[in-house]
PDB file of C-alpha atoms in Angstrom:
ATOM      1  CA  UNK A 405    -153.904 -58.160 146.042  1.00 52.00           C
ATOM      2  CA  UNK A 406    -150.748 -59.603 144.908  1.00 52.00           C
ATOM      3  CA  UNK A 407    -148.385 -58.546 141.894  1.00 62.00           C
ATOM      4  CA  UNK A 408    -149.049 -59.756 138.428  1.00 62.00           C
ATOM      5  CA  UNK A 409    -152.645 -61.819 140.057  1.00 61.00           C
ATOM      6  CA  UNK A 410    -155.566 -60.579 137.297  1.00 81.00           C
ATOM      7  CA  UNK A 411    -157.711 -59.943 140.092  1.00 90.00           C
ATOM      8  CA  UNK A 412    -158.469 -60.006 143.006  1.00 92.00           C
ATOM      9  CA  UNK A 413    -157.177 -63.003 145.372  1.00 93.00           C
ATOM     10  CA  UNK A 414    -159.349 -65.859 147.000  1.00 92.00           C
ATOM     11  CA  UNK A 415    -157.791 -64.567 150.583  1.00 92.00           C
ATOM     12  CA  UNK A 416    -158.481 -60.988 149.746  1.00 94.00           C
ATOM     13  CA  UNK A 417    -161.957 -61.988 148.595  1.00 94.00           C
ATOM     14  CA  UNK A 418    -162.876 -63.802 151.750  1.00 93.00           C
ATOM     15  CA  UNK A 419    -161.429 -61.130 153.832  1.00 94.00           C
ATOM     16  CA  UNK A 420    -163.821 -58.565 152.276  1.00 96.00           C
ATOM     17  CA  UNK A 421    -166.663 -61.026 152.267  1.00 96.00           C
ATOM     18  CA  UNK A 422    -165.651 -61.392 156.240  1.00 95.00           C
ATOM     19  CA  UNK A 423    -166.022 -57.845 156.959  1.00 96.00           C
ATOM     20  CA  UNK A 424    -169.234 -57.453 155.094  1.00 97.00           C
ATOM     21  CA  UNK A 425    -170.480 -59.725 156.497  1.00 96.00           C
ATOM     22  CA  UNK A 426    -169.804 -58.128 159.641  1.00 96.00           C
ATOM     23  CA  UNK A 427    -170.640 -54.914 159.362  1.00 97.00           C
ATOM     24  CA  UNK A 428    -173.999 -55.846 158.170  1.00 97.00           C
ATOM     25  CA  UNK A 429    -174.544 -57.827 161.757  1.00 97.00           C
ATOM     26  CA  UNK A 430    -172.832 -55.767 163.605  1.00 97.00           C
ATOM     27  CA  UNK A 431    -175.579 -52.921 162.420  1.00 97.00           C
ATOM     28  CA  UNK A 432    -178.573 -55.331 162.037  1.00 97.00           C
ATOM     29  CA  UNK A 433    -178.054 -56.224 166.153  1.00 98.00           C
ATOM     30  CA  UNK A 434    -176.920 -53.042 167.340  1.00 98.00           C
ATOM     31  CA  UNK A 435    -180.805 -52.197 167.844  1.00 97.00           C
ATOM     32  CA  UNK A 436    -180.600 -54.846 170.077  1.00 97.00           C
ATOM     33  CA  UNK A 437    -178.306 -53.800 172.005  1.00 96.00           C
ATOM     34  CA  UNK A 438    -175.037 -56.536 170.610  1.00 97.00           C
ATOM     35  CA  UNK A 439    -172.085 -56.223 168.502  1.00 96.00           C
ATOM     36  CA  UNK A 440    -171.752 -59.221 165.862  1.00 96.00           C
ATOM     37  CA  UNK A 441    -169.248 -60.746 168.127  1.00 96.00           C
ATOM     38  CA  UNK A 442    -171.889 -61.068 170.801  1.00 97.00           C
ATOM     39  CA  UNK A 443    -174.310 -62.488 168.554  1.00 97.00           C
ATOM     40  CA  UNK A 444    -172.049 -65.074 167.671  1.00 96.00           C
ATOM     41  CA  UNK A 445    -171.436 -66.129 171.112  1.00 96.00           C
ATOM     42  CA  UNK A 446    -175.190 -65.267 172.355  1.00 97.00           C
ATOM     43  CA  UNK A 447    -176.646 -67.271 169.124  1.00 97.00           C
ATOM     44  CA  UNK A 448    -174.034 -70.593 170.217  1.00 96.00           C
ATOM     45  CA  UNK A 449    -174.742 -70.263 173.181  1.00 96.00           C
ATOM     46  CA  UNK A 450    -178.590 -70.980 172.316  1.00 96.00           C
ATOM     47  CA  UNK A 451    -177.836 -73.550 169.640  1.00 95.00           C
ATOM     48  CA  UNK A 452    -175.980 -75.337 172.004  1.00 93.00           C
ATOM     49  CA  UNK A 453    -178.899 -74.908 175.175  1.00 91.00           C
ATOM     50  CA  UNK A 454    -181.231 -76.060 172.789  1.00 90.00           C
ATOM     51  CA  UNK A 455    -179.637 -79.666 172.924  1.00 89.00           C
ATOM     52  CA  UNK A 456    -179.013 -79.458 176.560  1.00 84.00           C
ATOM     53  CA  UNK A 457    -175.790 -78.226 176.542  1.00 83.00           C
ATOM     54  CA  UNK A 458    -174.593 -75.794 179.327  1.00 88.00           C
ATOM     55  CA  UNK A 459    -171.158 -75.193 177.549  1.00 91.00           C
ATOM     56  CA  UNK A 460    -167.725 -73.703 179.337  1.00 90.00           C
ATOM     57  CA  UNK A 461    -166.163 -70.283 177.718  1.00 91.00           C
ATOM     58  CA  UNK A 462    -163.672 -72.781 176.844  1.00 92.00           C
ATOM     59  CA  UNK A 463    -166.014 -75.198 174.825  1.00 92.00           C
ATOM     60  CA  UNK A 464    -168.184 -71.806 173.347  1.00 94.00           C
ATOM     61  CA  UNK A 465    -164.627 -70.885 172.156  1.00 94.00           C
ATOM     62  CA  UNK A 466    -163.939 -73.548 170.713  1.00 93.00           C
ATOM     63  CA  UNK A 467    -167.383 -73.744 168.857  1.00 92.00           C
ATOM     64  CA  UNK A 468    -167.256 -70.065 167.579  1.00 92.00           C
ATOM     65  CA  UNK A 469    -163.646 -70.082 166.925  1.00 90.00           C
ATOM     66  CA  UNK A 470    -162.854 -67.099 169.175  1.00 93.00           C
ATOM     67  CA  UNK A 471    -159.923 -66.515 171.357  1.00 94.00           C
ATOM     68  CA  UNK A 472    -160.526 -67.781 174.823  1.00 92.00           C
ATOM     69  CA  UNK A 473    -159.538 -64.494 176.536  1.00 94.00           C
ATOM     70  CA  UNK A 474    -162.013 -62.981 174.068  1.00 95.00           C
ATOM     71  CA  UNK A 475    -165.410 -64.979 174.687  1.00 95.00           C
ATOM     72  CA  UNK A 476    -164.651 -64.607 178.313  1.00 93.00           C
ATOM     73  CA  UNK A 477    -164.570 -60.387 178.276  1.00 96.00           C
ATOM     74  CA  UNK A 478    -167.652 -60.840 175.899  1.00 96.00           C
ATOM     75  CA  UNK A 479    -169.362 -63.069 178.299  1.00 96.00           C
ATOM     76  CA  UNK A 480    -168.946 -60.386 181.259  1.00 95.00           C
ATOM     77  CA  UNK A 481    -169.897 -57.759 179.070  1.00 96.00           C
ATOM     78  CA  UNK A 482    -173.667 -60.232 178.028  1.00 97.00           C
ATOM     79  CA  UNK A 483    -173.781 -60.765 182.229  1.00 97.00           C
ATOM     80  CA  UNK A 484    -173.484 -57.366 182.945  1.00 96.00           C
ATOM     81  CA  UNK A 485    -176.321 -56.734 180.546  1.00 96.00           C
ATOM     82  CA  UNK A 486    -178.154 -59.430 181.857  1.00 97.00           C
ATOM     83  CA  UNK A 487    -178.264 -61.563 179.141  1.00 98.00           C
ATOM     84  CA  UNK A 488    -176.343 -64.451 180.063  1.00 97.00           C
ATOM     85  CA  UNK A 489    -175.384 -65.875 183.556  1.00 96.00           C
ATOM     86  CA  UNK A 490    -171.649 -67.681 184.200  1.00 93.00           C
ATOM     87  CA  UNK A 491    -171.440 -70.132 187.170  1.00 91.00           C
ATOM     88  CA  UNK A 492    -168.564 -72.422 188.364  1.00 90.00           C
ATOM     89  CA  UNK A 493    -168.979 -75.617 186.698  1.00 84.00           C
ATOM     90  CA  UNK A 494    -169.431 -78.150 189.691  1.00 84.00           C
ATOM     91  CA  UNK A 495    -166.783 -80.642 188.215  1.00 85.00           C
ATOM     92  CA  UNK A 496    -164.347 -78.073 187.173  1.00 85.00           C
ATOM     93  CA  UNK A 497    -164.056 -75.394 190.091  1.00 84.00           C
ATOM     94  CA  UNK A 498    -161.947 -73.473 187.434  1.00 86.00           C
ATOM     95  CA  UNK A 499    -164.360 -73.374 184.391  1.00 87.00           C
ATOM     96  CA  UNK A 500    -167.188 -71.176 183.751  1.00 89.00           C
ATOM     97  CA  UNK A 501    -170.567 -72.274 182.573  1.00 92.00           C
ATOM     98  CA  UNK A 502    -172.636 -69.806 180.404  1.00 94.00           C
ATOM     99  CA  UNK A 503    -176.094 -70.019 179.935  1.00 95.00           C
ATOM    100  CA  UNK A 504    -178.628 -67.218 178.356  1.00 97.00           C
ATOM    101  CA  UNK A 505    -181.074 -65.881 180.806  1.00 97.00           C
ATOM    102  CA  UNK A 506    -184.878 -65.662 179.649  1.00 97.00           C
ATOM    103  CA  UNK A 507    -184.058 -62.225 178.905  1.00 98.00           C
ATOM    104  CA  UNK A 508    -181.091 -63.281 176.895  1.00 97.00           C
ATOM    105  CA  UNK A 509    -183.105 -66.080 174.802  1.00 97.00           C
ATOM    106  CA  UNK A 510    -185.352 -63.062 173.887  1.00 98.00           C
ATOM    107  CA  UNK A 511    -182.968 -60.911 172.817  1.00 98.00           C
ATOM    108  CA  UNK A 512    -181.088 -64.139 171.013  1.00 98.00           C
ATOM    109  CA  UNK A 513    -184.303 -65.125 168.921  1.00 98.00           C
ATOM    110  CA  UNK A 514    -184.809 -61.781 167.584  1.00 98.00           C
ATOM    111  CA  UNK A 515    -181.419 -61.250 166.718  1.00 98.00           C
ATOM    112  CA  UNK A 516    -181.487 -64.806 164.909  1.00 98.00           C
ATOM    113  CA  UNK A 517    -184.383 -63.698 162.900  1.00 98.00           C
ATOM    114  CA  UNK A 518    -183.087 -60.469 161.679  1.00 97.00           C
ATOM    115  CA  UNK A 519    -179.777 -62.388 161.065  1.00 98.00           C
ATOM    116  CA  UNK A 520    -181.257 -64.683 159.114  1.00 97.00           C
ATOM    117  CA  UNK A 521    -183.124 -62.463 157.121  1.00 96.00           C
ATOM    118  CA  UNK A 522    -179.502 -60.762 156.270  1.00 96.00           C
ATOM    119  CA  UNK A 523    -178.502 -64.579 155.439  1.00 96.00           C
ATOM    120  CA  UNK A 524    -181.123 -64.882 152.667  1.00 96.00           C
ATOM    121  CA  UNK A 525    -180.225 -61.509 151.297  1.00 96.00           C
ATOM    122  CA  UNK A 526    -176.389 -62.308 150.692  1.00 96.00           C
ATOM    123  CA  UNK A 527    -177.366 -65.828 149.809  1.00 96.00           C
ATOM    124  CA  UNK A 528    -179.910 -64.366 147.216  1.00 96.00           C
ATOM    125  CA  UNK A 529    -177.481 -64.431 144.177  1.00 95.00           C
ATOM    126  CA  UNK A 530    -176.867 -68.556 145.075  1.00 95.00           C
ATOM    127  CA  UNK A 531    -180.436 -69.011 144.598  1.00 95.00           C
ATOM    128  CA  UNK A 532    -181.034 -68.575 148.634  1.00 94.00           C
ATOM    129  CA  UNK A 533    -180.866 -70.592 151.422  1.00 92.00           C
ATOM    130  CA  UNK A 534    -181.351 -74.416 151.186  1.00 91.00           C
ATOM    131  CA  UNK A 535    -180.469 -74.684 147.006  1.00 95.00           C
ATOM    132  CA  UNK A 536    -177.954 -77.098 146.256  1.00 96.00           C
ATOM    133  CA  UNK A 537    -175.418 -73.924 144.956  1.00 96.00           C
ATOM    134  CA  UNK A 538    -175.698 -72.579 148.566  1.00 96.00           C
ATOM    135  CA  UNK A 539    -174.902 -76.129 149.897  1.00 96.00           C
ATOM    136  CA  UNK A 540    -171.869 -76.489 147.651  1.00 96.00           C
ATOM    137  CA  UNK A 541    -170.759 -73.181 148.682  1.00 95.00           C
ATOM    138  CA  UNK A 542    -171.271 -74.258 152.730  1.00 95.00           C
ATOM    139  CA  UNK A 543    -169.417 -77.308 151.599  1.00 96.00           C
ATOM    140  CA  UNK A 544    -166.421 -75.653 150.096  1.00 95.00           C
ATOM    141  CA  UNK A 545    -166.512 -73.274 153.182  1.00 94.00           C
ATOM    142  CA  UNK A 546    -166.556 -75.994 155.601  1.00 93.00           C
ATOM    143  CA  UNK A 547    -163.141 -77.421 153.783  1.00 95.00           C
ATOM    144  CA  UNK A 548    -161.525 -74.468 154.266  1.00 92.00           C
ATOM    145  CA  UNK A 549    -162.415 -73.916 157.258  1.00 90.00           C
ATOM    146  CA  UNK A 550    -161.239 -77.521 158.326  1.00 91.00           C
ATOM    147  CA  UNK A 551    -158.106 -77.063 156.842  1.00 92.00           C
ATOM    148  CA  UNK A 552    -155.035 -76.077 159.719  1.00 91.00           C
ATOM    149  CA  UNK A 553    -152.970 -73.007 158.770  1.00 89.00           C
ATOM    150  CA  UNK A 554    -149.581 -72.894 160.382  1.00 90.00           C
ATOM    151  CA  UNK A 555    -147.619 -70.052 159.499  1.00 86.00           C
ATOM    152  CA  UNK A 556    -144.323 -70.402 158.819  1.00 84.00           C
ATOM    153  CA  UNK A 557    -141.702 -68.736 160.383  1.00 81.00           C
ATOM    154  CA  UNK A 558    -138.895 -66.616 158.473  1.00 80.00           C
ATOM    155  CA  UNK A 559    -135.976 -67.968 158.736  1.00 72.00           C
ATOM    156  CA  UNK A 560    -134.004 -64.739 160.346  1.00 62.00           C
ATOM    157  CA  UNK A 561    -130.227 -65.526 160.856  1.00 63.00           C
ATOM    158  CA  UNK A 562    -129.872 -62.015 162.696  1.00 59.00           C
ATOM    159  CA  UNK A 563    -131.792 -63.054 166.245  1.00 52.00           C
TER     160      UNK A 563
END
């Protein structure tokens, strides 16, 4: 929090809203054997098979908004556990296709349901999913999530 702010900041708020939200996943799928980060990418990855999409780790990164480098050691970690399969794309001998395996869609639907049951619970004090104050709220997430942040760089004279 900064000096002289009344309370706590918007940044500081969605920080701690970002790791609750985590932790809560990360121990509402660790039954099923997946970290929150895996659920992101494992629950994509189904959205997007679901409309006939077999997506690169490049396009699944770019969906989730993880690193690259990141989806790819989580995807090894899913095919190791035999939940998802990666394949050379046949148009791009250097990307790598995912796609769940039936035992991954398994494990993926549960771990939606049980996620969305969390999603209802924080959404609760909006009224719950689908009321027009959760909408609004997706809305005004979706704008700041749109919006680019470049950092700025300190200007230091001594380098």
């Amino acid at each position: 929090m900064s000096k002289g702010s009344p309370g706590p900041t918007p940044g500081f708020l969605v920080w701690r809203l970002a790791n609750k939200w985590r932790v809560a996943v990360d121990r509402a799928v660790a039954p099923l054997g997946l970290t929150h980060a895996q659920y992101s990418l494992v629950a994509s990855l189904y959205g997007m098979q679901r409309t006939s999409e077999r997506p690169s780790q490049r396009q699944l990164a770019d969906h989730t908004g993880l690193e690259a480098l990141y989806v790819s050691k989580l995807a090894r970690a899913l095919e190791s556990g035999g939940l998802i399969e990666r394949t050379r794309d046949p148009r791009d001998p250097r990307a790598v296709q995912l796609a769940l395996t039936e035992q991954g869609e398994a494990v993926t639907r549960q771990a939606i349901e049980v996620v969305q049951e969390l999603l209802q619970q924080l959404l609760e004090p909006l009224g719950g999913l689908g009321t027009p104050r959760t909408r609004a709220f997706t809305d005004e997430l979706t704008t700041l999530l749109d919006t680019p942040l470049v950092p700025s760089v300190p200007n230091d004279e001594s380098t």
